[in-house]
Coordinates of C-alpha atoms and ligand atoms in Angstrom, one line a residue:
M1 CA -58.1 -8.8 27.0
S2 CA -57.8 -5.2 25.4
K3 CA -59.6 -4.3 22.2
N4 CA -56.3 -4.2 20.3
A5 CA -55.3 -7.6 21.6
Q6 CA -58.7 -9.0 20.7
A7 CA -58.3 -7.6 17.2
F8 CA -55.0 -9.4 16.7
S9 CA -55.8 -12.7 18.3
G10 CA -56.2 -15.5 15.9
I11 CA -53.5 -14.0 13.5
A12 CA -50.4 -16.1 13.5
L13 CA -47.7 -13.5 14.0
S14 CA -44.2 -14.4 13.0
A15 CA -41.1 -12.4 12.4
T16 CA -40.2 -14.7 9.5
T17 CA -41.9 -14.0 6.2
H18 CA -39.7 -16.4 4.1
Q19 CA -36.9 -18.8 4.1
V20 CA -33.5 -17.1 3.5
S21 CA -31.9 -18.9 0.6
N22 CA -29.3 -18.4 -2.1
Q23 CA -27.3 -16.1 0.1
V24 CA -23.6 -16.4 0.4
P25 CA -21.9 -17.3 3.7
P26 CA -19.1 -14.9 4.8
L27 CA -15.7 -15.7 3.6
E28 CA -13.7 -16.1 6.9
D29 CA -11.3 -18.4 8.6
T30 CA -9.3 -19.0 5.5
N31 CA -5.5 -19.0 5.6
L32 CA -4.5 -16.1 3.4
L33 CA -1.2 -17.8 2.6
D34 CA -2.2 -21.4 2.1
S35 CA -5.2 -20.4 -0.1
D36 CA -3.0 -18.3 -2.4
P37 CA -0.8 -20.5 -4.6
V38 CA 0.6 -17.4 -6.5
L39 CA 1.9 -16.0 -3.2
V40 CA 3.2 -19.4 -2.0
D41 CA 5.1 -19.9 -5.3
A42 CA 6.6 -16.4 -5.1
L43 CA 7.8 -17.0 -1.5
N44 CA 9.4 -20.3 -2.6
R45 CA 11.1 -18.6 -5.5
Y46 CA 12.5 -15.8 -3.3
H47 CA 14.1 -18.0 -0.7
T48 CA 11.9 -17.3 2.2
A49 CA 11.7 -20.8 3.7
W50 CA 13.1 -19.6 6.9
M51 CA 10.0 -17.4 7.4
R52 CA 7.4 -20.0 6.3
P53 CA 6.0 -21.1 9.7
D54 CA 5.7 -17.4 10.7
L55 CA 4.0 -16.6 7.4
E56 CA 1.6 -19.5 7.8
R57 CA 0.6 -18.3 11.2
F58 CA 0.2 -14.7 10.0
G59 CA -1.9 -15.9 7.1
Q60 CA -4.1 -17.9 9.4
K61 CA -4.5 -15.0 11.8
M62 CA -5.2 -12.3 9.2
G63 CA -7.8 -14.5 7.5
S64 CA -9.5 -15.3 10.8
A65 CA -13.1 -14.2 11.6
L66 CA -11.7 -12.5 14.6
M67 CA -9.4 -10.2 12.6
L68 CA -12.0 -9.6 10.0
E69 CA -14.3 -8.4 12.7
Q70 CA -11.5 -6.1 14.0
A71 CA -11.1 -4.7 10.5
D72 CA -14.8 -4.0 10.3
L73 CA -15.0 -2.4 13.7
A74 CA -12.0 -0.2 13.1
N75 CA -13.7 1.2 10.0
R76 CA -17.0 1.8 11.8
H77 CA -15.6 3.4 15.0
L78 CA -13.5 6.1 13.5
P79 CA -10.5 7.9 15.1
V80 CA -11.5 10.9 17.1
L81 CA -9.2 14.0 17.6
R82 CA -8.7 15.3 21.1
T83 CA -6.9 18.7 20.8
H84 CA -7.2 19.6 24.5
D85 CA -7.5 17.9 27.8
R86 CA -10.3 18.6 30.3
L87 CA -8.3 21.5 31.7
G88 CA -7.7 23.2 28.4
N89 CA -4.1 22.0 27.9
R90 CA -3.2 21.0 24.3
I91 CA -2.7 17.3 24.0
D92 CA -3.2 16.7 20.2
E93 CA -4.1 13.1 20.6
V94 CA -6.2 10.8 18.5
E95 CA -8.3 8.2 20.1
F96 CA -8.8 4.9 18.4
H97 CA -11.2 2.0 18.9
P98 CA -9.5 -1.0 20.5
S99 CA -9.8 -2.8 17.1
W100 CA -7.3 -0.4 15.6
H101 CA -4.8 -1.3 18.4
K102 CA -5.5 -5.0 17.8
L103 CA -4.7 -4.6 14.1
M104 CA -1.6 -2.6 14.8
S105 CA -0.3 -4.8 17.5
T106 CA -0.9 -7.9 15.4
S107 CA 1.1 -6.5 12.4
V108 CA 3.8 -5.1 14.6
A109 CA 4.2 -8.4 16.5
A110 CA 4.6 -10.2 13.2
G111 CA 7.2 -7.7 12.0
V112 CA 5.4 -6.3 9.0
H113 CA 7.0 -3.0 9.9
N114 CA 10.5 -4.2 10.4
L115 CA 11.3 -7.8 9.2
P116 CA 14.2 -7.0 6.9
W117 CA 15.8 -4.7 9.6
V118 CA 15.6 -7.4 12.2
R119 CA 16.3 -10.6 10.2
K120 CA 18.9 -9.7 7.6
L121 CA 18.4 -12.9 5.6
P122 CA 17.9 -13.5 1.9
G123 CA 14.3 -12.9 0.9
A124 CA 13.5 -10.7 4.0
H125 CA 11.9 -7.9 1.9
A126 CA 9.9 -10.5 -0.1
A127 CA 8.7 -12.2 3.1
R128 CA 7.7 -8.9 4.6
A129 CA 6.0 -8.0 1.3
A130 CA 3.9 -11.2 1.6
M131 CA 2.9 -10.1 5.1
M132 CA 1.9 -6.7 3.9
Y133 CA 0.0 -8.3 1.1
M134 CA -2.0 -10.4 3.6
A135 CA -2.5 -7.6 6.2
Y136 CA -3.7 -5.3 3.5
Q137 CA -6.4 -7.7 2.4
T138 CA -7.7 -7.8 5.9
E139 CA -7.5 -4.1 6.7
A140 CA -5.7 -1.5 4.6
G141 CA -5.9 1.5 6.9
H142 CA -3.5 0.3 9.5
C143 CA -1.0 -0.7 6.8
C144 CA -0.2 3.0 6.3
P145 CA 1.7 3.6 9.6
I146 CA 3.1 0.1 9.3
S147 CA 4.5 0.9 5.9
M148 CA 5.9 4.3 6.9
T149 CA 7.7 2.8 9.9
Y150 CA 9.3 0.1 7.6
A151 CA 10.2 2.8 5.1
A152 CA 11.7 5.3 7.6
Y153 CA 14.3 2.9 8.9
S154 CA 17.0 3.1 6.3
V155 CA 16.7 6.9 6.1
L156 CA 17.9 7.0 9.7
D157 CA 21.2 5.5 8.6
K158 CA 22.0 9.0 7.4
A159 CA 22.0 10.3 11.1
P160 CA 23.8 7.7 13.1
D161 CA 23.0 9.2 16.5
L162 CA 19.3 9.4 15.7
A163 CA 19.5 5.8 14.3
A164 CA 21.1 4.6 17.6
H165 CA 18.0 6.0 19.4
W166 CA 15.2 5.1 17.0
Q167 CA 16.2 2.1 15.0
P168 CA 16.2 -0.3 18.0
R169 CA 12.6 0.9 18.7
I170 CA 11.6 0.2 15.1
R171 CA 13.1 -3.2 15.5
S172 CA 10.9 -3.9 18.5
K173 CA 7.8 -6.0 18.0
H174 CA 6.0 -4.1 20.7
F175 CA 3.2 -1.7 19.9
D176 CA 2.2 0.5 22.8
G177 CA -0.5 2.5 21.2
R178 CA 0.3 5.6 23.2
L179 CA 2.9 8.3 23.2
E180 CA 5.9 8.2 25.5
I181 CA 4.9 10.7 28.1
D182 CA 6.2 11.6 31.5
G183 CA 9.3 9.6 31.2
K184 CA 7.5 6.3 30.8
D185 CA 9.6 4.2 28.6
K186 CA 8.4 2.9 25.3
R187 CA 9.8 -0.2 23.6
G188 CA 8.5 0.3 20.1
A189 CA 8.1 3.2 17.7
I190 CA 5.9 4.0 14.8
F191 CA 6.9 6.6 12.2
G192 CA 5.0 9.0 10.0
M193 CA 6.0 11.3 7.2
G194 CA 5.2 14.9 6.4
M195 CA 5.9 16.4 3.0
T196 CA 2.6 17.7 1.5
E197 CA 1.6 21.3 2.2
K198 CA -1.5 23.2 1.1
Q199 CA 0.3 24.8 -1.9
G200 CA 1.7 21.5 -3.2
G201 CA 2.3 17.9 -2.6
S202 CA 3.8 16.7 -5.9
D203 CA 6.2 19.6 -6.1
V204 CA 7.6 19.6 -2.6
R205 CA 10.1 22.3 -3.5
A206 CA 7.1 24.6 -2.9
N207 CA 7.2 23.8 0.8
T208 CA 7.2 26.9 2.9
T209 CA 7.6 25.4 6.3
F210 CA 10.8 26.9 7.7
A211 CA 13.5 25.4 9.9
R212 CA 15.7 27.6 12.0
L213 CA 18.9 26.3 13.5
V214 CA 18.8 26.5 17.3
G215 CA 21.8 24.4 18.2
N216 CA 22.9 20.9 18.8
G217 CA 20.3 18.4 20.2
E218 CA 20.4 16.0 23.0
F219 CA 21.8 13.5 20.6
A220 CA 25.3 14.9 20.3
Q221 CA 25.8 15.1 16.5
S222 CA 22.4 16.1 15.3
K223 CA 21.7 19.7 14.6
L224 CA 18.6 20.9 16.3
F225 CA 16.1 23.1 14.5
A226 CA 12.9 24.9 15.3
I227 CA 10.3 24.3 12.7
T228 CA 7.4 26.7 11.9
G229 CA 4.8 26.0 9.3
H230 CA 2.3 23.2 8.5
K231 CA 1.6 19.9 6.7
W232 CA -1.7 19.6 4.8
F233 CA -1.7 15.8 5.0
C234 CA 0.0 14.0 7.8
S235 CA -1.2 10.5 8.3
A236 CA -1.0 8.5 11.5
P237 CA -0.4 11.6 13.7
M238 CA -0.1 9.4 16.8
S239 CA 3.2 8.1 15.5
D240 CA 6.2 8.6 17.7
A241 CA 8.2 10.4 15.2
F242 CA 8.0 11.9 11.7
L243 CA 10.3 12.5 8.9
I244 CA 9.4 15.8 7.4
L245 CA 10.6 18.2 4.8
A246 CA 11.2 21.9 5.6
Q247 CA 13.2 24.8 4.1
S248 CA 16.3 25.7 6.0
E249 CA 18.7 28.5 5.0
K250 CA 20.4 25.9 2.8
G251 CA 17.3 24.7 1.1
L252 CA 14.8 21.9 1.5
S253 CA 16.0 19.5 4.1
C254 CA 14.8 16.4 6.0
F255 CA 14.1 16.5 9.7
L256 CA 13.0 14.1 12.3
V257 CA 10.2 15.5 14.5
P258 CA 9.6 13.5 17.7
R259 CA 6.2 13.8 19.3
V260 CA 7.8 13.7 22.7
L261 CA 11.1 15.3 23.5
P262 CA 13.9 13.4 25.2
N263 CA 13.0 15.3 28.5
G264 CA 9.6 13.7 28.4
K265 CA 7.7 16.9 27.4
R266 CA 5.5 17.0 24.4
N267 CA 6.9 18.6 21.3
V268 CA 4.7 21.2 19.6
F269 CA 2.6 19.2 17.1
Q270 CA -0.7 20.8 16.7
I271 CA -3.2 18.7 15.0
Q272 CA -5.7 21.1 13.4
R273 CA -8.2 18.5 12.3
L274 CA -8.6 15.0 10.9
K275 CA -9.3 14.6 7.2
D276 CA -12.8 13.4 6.3
K277 CA -11.6 10.9 3.7
L278 CA -13.3 8.9 1.0
G279 CA -11.9 5.7 2.4
N280 CA -9.0 4.5 4.5
K281 CA -11.3 5.4 7.4
S282 CA -9.7 3.5 10.2
N283 CA -6.4 5.4 9.7
A284 CA -6.3 9.0 11.0
S285 CA -4.9 11.5 8.5
S286 CA -4.4 15.0 9.8
E287 CA -3.5 18.6 9.1
V288 CA -0.8 19.7 11.5
E289 CA 0.9 22.9 12.4
F290 CA 4.4 23.4 13.8
R291 CA 5.3 26.4 16.0
D292 CA 8.9 26.3 16.9
T293 CA 8.6 22.6 16.9
L294 CA 11.9 20.9 17.7
A295 CA 13.4 18.7 15.0
Y296 CA 16.7 17.1 14.2
L297 CA 18.4 17.4 10.9
V298 CA 18.6 14.1 9.0
G299 CA 21.2 13.8 6.2
E300 CA 22.8 16.7 4.5
E301 CA 21.2 20.1 4.9
G302 CA 19.6 21.3 1.7
R303 CA 19.4 17.7 0.3
G304 CA 16.0 16.9 1.8
V305 CA 14.5 15.2 -1.2
A306 CA 17.6 13.0 -1.8
T307 CA 17.5 12.1 1.9
I308 CA 13.8 11.2 2.2
I309 CA 13.7 9.4 -1.2
E310 CA 14.6 6.1 0.3
M311 CA 11.5 6.3 2.5
V312 CA 9.5 7.2 -0.5
T313 CA 10.9 4.3 -2.5
H314 CA 9.9 1.8 0.2
T315 CA 6.4 3.2 0.6
R316 CA 6.0 3.1 -3.2
L317 CA 6.8 -0.6 -3.0
D318 CA 4.0 -0.9 -0.4
C319 CA 1.6 1.0 -2.6
A320 CA 2.2 -1.5 -5.3
I321 CA 1.8 -4.4 -2.9
G322 CA -1.3 -2.9 -1.4
S323 CA -3.0 -2.4 -4.8
A324 CA -2.1 -6.0 -5.8
S325 CA -3.5 -7.1 -2.5
L326 CA -6.8 -5.2 -3.1
M327 CA -7.1 -7.0 -6.4
R328 CA -6.4 -10.3 -4.8
Q329 CA -9.2 -9.8 -2.3
S330 CA -11.5 -8.5 -5.0
V331 CA -11.2 -11.6 -7.1
V332 CA -11.3 -14.0 -4.1
Q333 CA -14.5 -12.4 -2.9
A334 CA -16.0 -12.5 -6.3
V335 CA -15.1 -16.2 -6.9
H336 CA -16.4 -17.0 -3.4
H337 CA -19.7 -15.2 -4.0
T338 CA -20.3 -16.7 -7.5
R339 CA -19.6 -20.2 -6.2
H340 CA -22.5 -19.9 -3.8
R341 CA -25.0 -17.8 -5.7
S342 CA -27.3 -19.1 -8.4
T343 CA -29.2 -17.3 -11.1
F344 CA -31.2 -18.7 -13.9
G345 CA -30.8 -22.2 -12.6
K346 CA -27.0 -22.3 -12.4
L347 CA -24.3 -21.1 -10.0
L348 CA -23.0 -17.8 -11.2
I349 CA -19.6 -19.2 -11.5
E350 CA -21.0 -21.6 -14.1
Q351 CA -22.5 -18.9 -16.3
P352 CA -20.2 -18.5 -19.3
M353 CA -20.1 -14.7 -19.3
M354 CA -19.3 -14.6 -15.6
K355 CA -16.5 -17.1 -16.1
N356 CA -15.0 -14.6 -18.5
V357 CA -15.2 -11.8 -16.0
L358 CA -13.7 -14.0 -13.2
A359 CA -10.9 -15.4 -15.2
D360 CA -10.0 -11.9 -16.5
L361 CA -10.0 -10.6 -12.9
A362 CA -7.9 -13.6 -11.8
L363 CA -5.3 -12.9 -14.6
E364 CA -5.0 -9.3 -13.6
S365 CA -4.6 -10.2 -9.9
E366 CA -2.0 -12.8 -10.6
A367 CA 0.1 -10.5 -12.9
A368 CA -0.2 -7.8 -10.2
A369 CA 1.0 -10.1 -7.5
L370 CA 3.9 -11.3 -9.6
L371 CA 5.1 -7.8 -10.4
A372 CA 4.7 -6.6 -6.7
M373 CA 6.7 -9.6 -5.4
R374 CA 9.4 -9.3 -8.1
L375 CA 9.8 -5.7 -7.0
A376 CA 10.1 -6.8 -3.4
N377 CA 12.7 -9.3 -4.5
S378 CA 14.7 -6.5 -6.0
F379 CA 14.8 -4.8 -2.6
D380 CA 16.5 -7.9 -1.3
L381 CA 19.0 -8.2 -4.2
A382 CA 19.8 -4.5 -4.7
P383 CA 22.4 -4.0 -2.0
A384 CA 24.8 -6.6 -3.7
N385 CA 23.8 -6.1 -7.3
Q386 CA 23.9 -2.8 -9.2
S387 CA 21.5 -4.1 -11.9
E388 CA 18.9 -5.0 -9.3
E389 CA 19.4 -1.6 -7.7
S390 CA 18.6 0.0 -11.0
F391 CA 15.6 -2.4 -11.5
R392 CA 14.4 -1.5 -8.0
R393 CA 14.6 2.2 -8.7
I394 CA 12.8 2.3 -11.9
T395 CA 10.3 -0.6 -11.3
S396 CA 9.1 1.1 -8.1
A397 CA 7.7 3.8 -10.2
I398 CA 6.4 1.6 -13.0
A399 CA 4.7 -0.9 -10.6
K400 CA 3.3 1.9 -8.5
Y401 CA 1.9 3.6 -11.5
W402 CA 0.4 0.6 -13.1
L403 CA -0.9 -1.5 -10.2
C404 CA -2.4 1.5 -8.5
K405 CA -4.2 2.5 -11.7
R406 CA -5.5 -1.1 -12.2
A407 CA -6.9 -1.6 -8.7
P408 CA -10.0 0.7 -8.7
T409 CA -11.5 -0.8 -11.9
H410 CA -10.7 -4.3 -10.8
V411 CA -12.4 -3.8 -7.5
V412 CA -15.4 -2.2 -9.1
E413 CA -15.8 -5.3 -11.4
G414 CA -15.3 -7.6 -8.4
L415 CA -17.9 -5.7 -6.5
E416 CA -20.4 -5.9 -9.4
C417 CA -20.0 -9.7 -9.4
H418 CA -21.8 -9.6 -6.0
G419 CA -24.8 -7.6 -7.4
G420 CA -26.5 -5.5 -4.7
N421 CA -24.9 -7.6 -1.9
G422 CA -21.6 -6.0 -2.8
Y423 CA -22.9 -2.5 -2.5
V424 CA -23.8 -2.7 1.2
E425 CA -21.5 -1.7 4.0
E426 CA -21.8 -5.1 5.8
H427 CA -19.7 -6.5 3.0
V428 CA -16.0 -5.9 2.6
M429 CA -16.4 -4.8 -1.0
P430 CA -17.4 -1.1 -0.3
R431 CA -14.3 -0.8 1.9
L432 CA -12.1 -2.2 -0.8
F433 CA -13.7 0.1 -3.3
R434 CA -13.2 3.3 -1.3
E435 CA -9.6 2.2 -0.6
S436 CA -8.7 1.5 -4.1
P437 CA -8.0 5.0 -5.5
L438 CA -5.7 6.0 -2.7
N439 CA -2.5 4.3 -3.5
S440 CA -2.5 6.0 -6.8
I441 CA -2.5 9.4 -5.1
W442 CA -0.1 9.3 -2.2
E443 CA 3.6 8.8 -2.5
G444 CA 3.5 10.3 -6.0
S445 CA 0.4 10.4 -8.1
G446 CA 0.2 8.7 -11.5
N447 CA 1.7 11.4 -13.6
I448 CA 4.5 11.9 -11.1
M449 CA 5.3 8.2 -11.4
C450 CA 5.6 8.6 -15.2
L451 CA 7.8 11.6 -14.8
D452 CA 9.9 9.5 -12.4
V453 CA 10.3 6.8 -15.0
M454 CA 11.3 9.4 -17.6
R455 CA 13.8 10.9 -15.2
A456 CA 15.3 7.4 -14.5
I457 CA 15.7 6.4 -18.1
A458 CA 17.1 9.8 -19.0
K459 CA 19.5 10.2 -16.1
E460 CA 20.4 6.8 -14.8
A461 CA 22.9 4.9 -16.9
G462 CA 21.8 1.4 -17.5
A463 CA 18.1 1.8 -16.6
I464 CA 16.9 0.7 -20.0
D465 CA 19.5 -2.1 -20.2
T466 CA 18.3 -3.4 -16.9
L467 CA 14.7 -3.6 -18.1
E468 CA 15.8 -5.1 -21.4
A469 CA 17.8 -7.8 -19.5
E470 CA 14.7 -8.5 -17.4
L471 CA 12.5 -8.9 -20.4
A472 CA 15.1 -11.1 -22.2
K473 CA 14.6 -13.8 -19.5
S474 CA 11.3 -14.7 -21.0
R475 CA 12.1 -14.5 -24.7
S476 CA 11.3 -17.4 -27.1
Y477 CA 8.1 -18.5 -25.4
S478 CA 5.8 -16.4 -27.5
S479 CA 6.3 -14.4 -30.7
V480 CA 3.7 -11.9 -29.5
Y481 CA 5.6 -11.4 -26.3
D482 CA 9.0 -11.1 -28.2
T483 CA 7.6 -8.5 -30.5
A484 CA 6.0 -6.5 -27.6
A485 CA 9.3 -6.6 -25.7
T486 CA 11.3 -5.4 -28.6
T487 CA 8.8 -2.7 -29.4
V488 CA 8.6 -1.3 -25.9
I489 CA 12.4 -1.1 -25.5
G490 CA 12.4 0.9 -28.8
K491 CA 9.7 3.2 -27.3
L492 CA 11.8 3.6 -24.2
H493 CA 14.7 4.8 -26.2
M494 CA 12.4 7.3 -28.0
L495 CA 11.1 8.4 -24.7
K496 CA 14.6 8.9 -23.4
A497 CA 15.6 10.9 -26.4
A498 CA 12.6 13.2 -26.0
A499 CA 13.1 13.5 -22.3
M500 CA 16.7 14.4 -22.7
T501 CA 15.9 17.2 -25.1
G502 CA 13.1 18.4 -22.7
R503 CA 10.5 18.2 -25.4
D504 CA 6.8 18.1 -24.4
D505 CA 6.5 15.0 -26.5
A506 CA 8.1 13.0 -23.8
Q507 CA 5.4 13.8 -21.3
I508 CA 2.7 13.3 -23.9
M509 CA 4.0 9.8 -24.7
A510 CA 5.0 8.8 -21.1
R511 CA 1.8 7.2 -19.7
R512 CA 1.4 5.1 -22.8
V513 CA 5.0 3.8 -22.8
V514 CA 4.9 3.1 -19.0
E515 CA 1.7 1.3 -19.4
E516 CA 3.1 -0.9 -22.2
L517 CA 6.2 -1.5 -20.2
A518 CA 4.3 -2.6 -17.2
L519 CA 2.3 -5.0 -19.2
V520 CA 5.3 -6.5 -20.9
L521 CA 7.0 -6.8 -17.5
Q522 CA 4.0 -8.6 -16.1
A523 CA 3.8 -10.8 -19.2
S524 CA 7.5 -11.8 -18.7
L525 CA 6.7 -12.8 -15.2
M526 CA 3.6 -14.7 -16.2
I527 CA 5.7 -16.6 -18.8
R528 CA 8.3 -17.6 -16.2
Y529 CA 6.2 -18.2 -13.1
S530 CA 2.6 -18.8 -14.0
A531 CA 0.7 -21.7 -15.5
P532 CA 0.9 -21.7 -19.3
I533 CA -2.8 -21.4 -19.7
A534 CA -2.8 -18.2 -17.6
A535 CA 0.4 -16.8 -19.3
D536 CA -1.1 -17.5 -22.7
A537 CA -4.4 -15.8 -21.9
F538 CA -2.5 -12.8 -20.4
I539 CA -0.3 -12.4 -23.5
Q540 CA -3.2 -12.8 -25.9
S541 CA -5.4 -10.3 -24.1
R542 CA -3.0 -7.7 -22.9
L543 CA -0.3 -7.7 -25.5
S544 CA -2.0 -8.7 -28.8
K545 CA -4.7 -6.1 -28.2
S546 CA -7.5 -8.6 -28.6
H547 CA -9.0 -7.5 -25.3
G548 CA -11.8 -5.0 -24.8
Y549 CA -11.9 -2.0 -22.5
T550 CA -13.6 -3.9 -19.7
Y551 CA -13.0 -7.1 -17.8
G552 CA -14.7 -10.2 -19.1
T553 CA -13.5 -9.7 -22.7
L554 CA -11.0 -12.6 -22.9
A555 CA -11.1 -14.5 -26.2
L556 CA -13.1 -17.6 -27.0
G557 CA -11.1 -20.8 -26.2
T558 CA -9.6 -19.4 -23.0
K559 CA -9.3 -22.0 -20.3
F560 CA -11.6 -20.1 -18.0
D561 CA -12.2 -22.9 -15.4
D562 CA -8.5 -23.6 -15.0
I563 CA -7.7 -20.0 -14.5
I564 CA -10.5 -19.4 -12.0
G565 CA -9.7 -22.7 -10.2
R566 CA -6.5 -21.2 -8.7
Y567 CA -8.6 -18.6 -7.0
V568 CA -11.1 -20.7 -5.2
P569 CA -10.6 -19.7 -1.6
Ligands
FAD601 C1 -5.5 9.8 2.5 C2 -4.2 10.5 2.2 C3 -3.2 10.5 3.1 C4 -2.0 11.2 2.9 N1 -1.0 11.1 3.8 C5 0.1 11.8 3.6 C6 1.1 11.8 4.6 O1 1.1 11.1 5.6 N2 2.2 12.6 4.4 C7 2.3 13.4 3.3 O2 3.3 14.1 3.1 N3 1.4 13.4 2.3 C8 0.3 12.6 2.5 N4 -0.7 12.7 1.5 C9 -0.6 13.6 0.4 C10 -0.3 13.0 -0.9 O3 1.0 12.5 -0.9 C11 -0.5 14.1 -1.9 O4 -1.9 14.4 -2.0 C12 0.1 13.7 -3.3 O5 1.5 13.7 -3.2 C13 -0.3 14.7 -4.4 O6 -0.1 16.1 -4.0 P1 -1.2 17.2 -4.1 O7 -2.4 16.6 -3.4 O8 -0.7 18.5 -3.6 O9 -1.6 17.2 -5.6 P2 -0.9 18.1 -6.7 O10 0.6 18.1 -6.5 O11 -1.5 19.4 -6.8 O12 -1.2 17.2 -8.0 C14 -2.5 17.2 -8.5 C15 -2.5 16.3 -9.8 O13 -1.7 16.9 -10.7 C16 -0.7 15.9 -11.2 N5 0.5 16.6 -11.5 C17 1.3 17.3 -10.6 N6 2.4 17.8 -11.3 C18 2.3 17.4 -12.5 C19 3.1 17.6 -13.7 N7 4.2 18.3 -13.7 N8 2.6 17.1 -14.9 C20 1.5 16.4 -14.9 N9 0.7 16.2 -13.9 C21 1.1 16.7 -12.7 C22 -0.6 14.9 -10.0 O14 -0.2 13.6 -10.6 C23 -2.0 14.9 -9.5 O15 -2.8 14.0 -10.2 C24 -1.9 11.9 1.7 C25 -2.9 12.0 0.8 C26 -4.1 11.3 1.0 C27 -5.2 11.4 0.0

């Protein structure tokens, strides 16, 4: 026996110094639909029974340990840019971990990217919104290309020849995970979007990327242009095609840029680098340059913003859904943790102050889900109902503004419920936290949303009437609500008057009015669709100003246990 070995003989060596106790088991293998009564109610309300078995299956799958593992892996093994092949040829490809492909193929197979375009049934947008809501809880990054593909579809209606080529591919449930190269046929297609340039994203009129007419394309009616310039943010650069904005001689116009040309050759699509982002890590976001890149005109030349706005409206819906989804996952994780973790001789969920925090988070999450689903419902109703179209248009901006603003603070509070265990990367909370500010930035940042609300009420006849009619559906339940509804409609008229005269006052008031409007809209939905205990607590805290600046400041007498009870996973 060596000296060292002798020295240690007689000491009982063990890797275990203590019993692990009071730690919380992972939250996995829950059905994200069945465990969510707010979502189930919304789906029943919006006539989606025909999709129920598929939604059940999707909820089961997205809540499974297997998919949660894929989500984790896709955010640890990040996308890698390959600009050139071994021989020095440009390839401009991004390599993803297999987990990314699993996430994408699962959502594509379920139709999260296309359901309303494939099954034109009542409630199709709402059913798809529910899938987006569930997928986002599992892994938000891949929802970006899924959302952009869904959103691009109806823009293509403005170029029938392009639509004939691309829409069947979007309707496909097949995800190839590669570009169509060397004539190999692809069944499906994923779309991206390119608007933002270095000098400006909100003000796309500042775009300098230039489009030069070069003739007619392989698709007979579409004008073919050569594009030169750049995009400063271009997410999902491995998409098959992009809708982008560029200046032509007639002004800012919308173009379709395919990554592979009809002759099987690669289009010029030079990915300069991938963004090193705060969150949304699994998804590649890139900077791209175009050098005589071939592109087809979509819609009327010089009317690019008007053309691409339909895509933007759909992605804004998904920003609202996504933020509501992050809040749902934040409170579900917090409730799960506090049901299993004890401090000072009690489960955390039994501690009175923690009850206040959890109930408050639950109310916020429920109100967010109701607003997001009502917005999705308006996408179903809008084609046959002018008032719903007006509601869809203005509420897209209101809901995007408010829900995206609420998500980060909500997730922070949900994370804090976990103590230190919520701050480590093995837990999902850091990922939710890093994701949470993003929806507020892309597809129009907060101020831009408020400018959009101002524009809608000033320019679109009936916008305020539509909102008033929506709020009227919940009158006579609560005097606090009735007063708040009347007050906010008055403020909207003041905002409209200021906006129409172009006074700075309009912009100075805008955030406050949009915030109040969002809260009253949420309260109206809580009155109609939530349990009275939750509706009452929401009205009391959010409308009567009895609430503090942080979560966990609901009033004495609130039915905390009942409110939290709906959130037990
Ligand atoms: C992860 C990520 C992915 C993205 N992916 C894409 C993509 O795929 N395609 C794409 O086109 N873009 C993408 N974007 C870009 C995004 O849409 C823009 O960042 C966003 O539109 C804001 O533009 P900007 O960054 O140029 O900010 P700016 O336009 O400079 O705005 C800065 C701030 O000023 C505010 N502001 C602007 N104008 C006004 C005003 N008149 N009054 C008051 N406030 C104002 C804005 O609200 C914002 O808060 C992505 C961004 C991120 C972070």
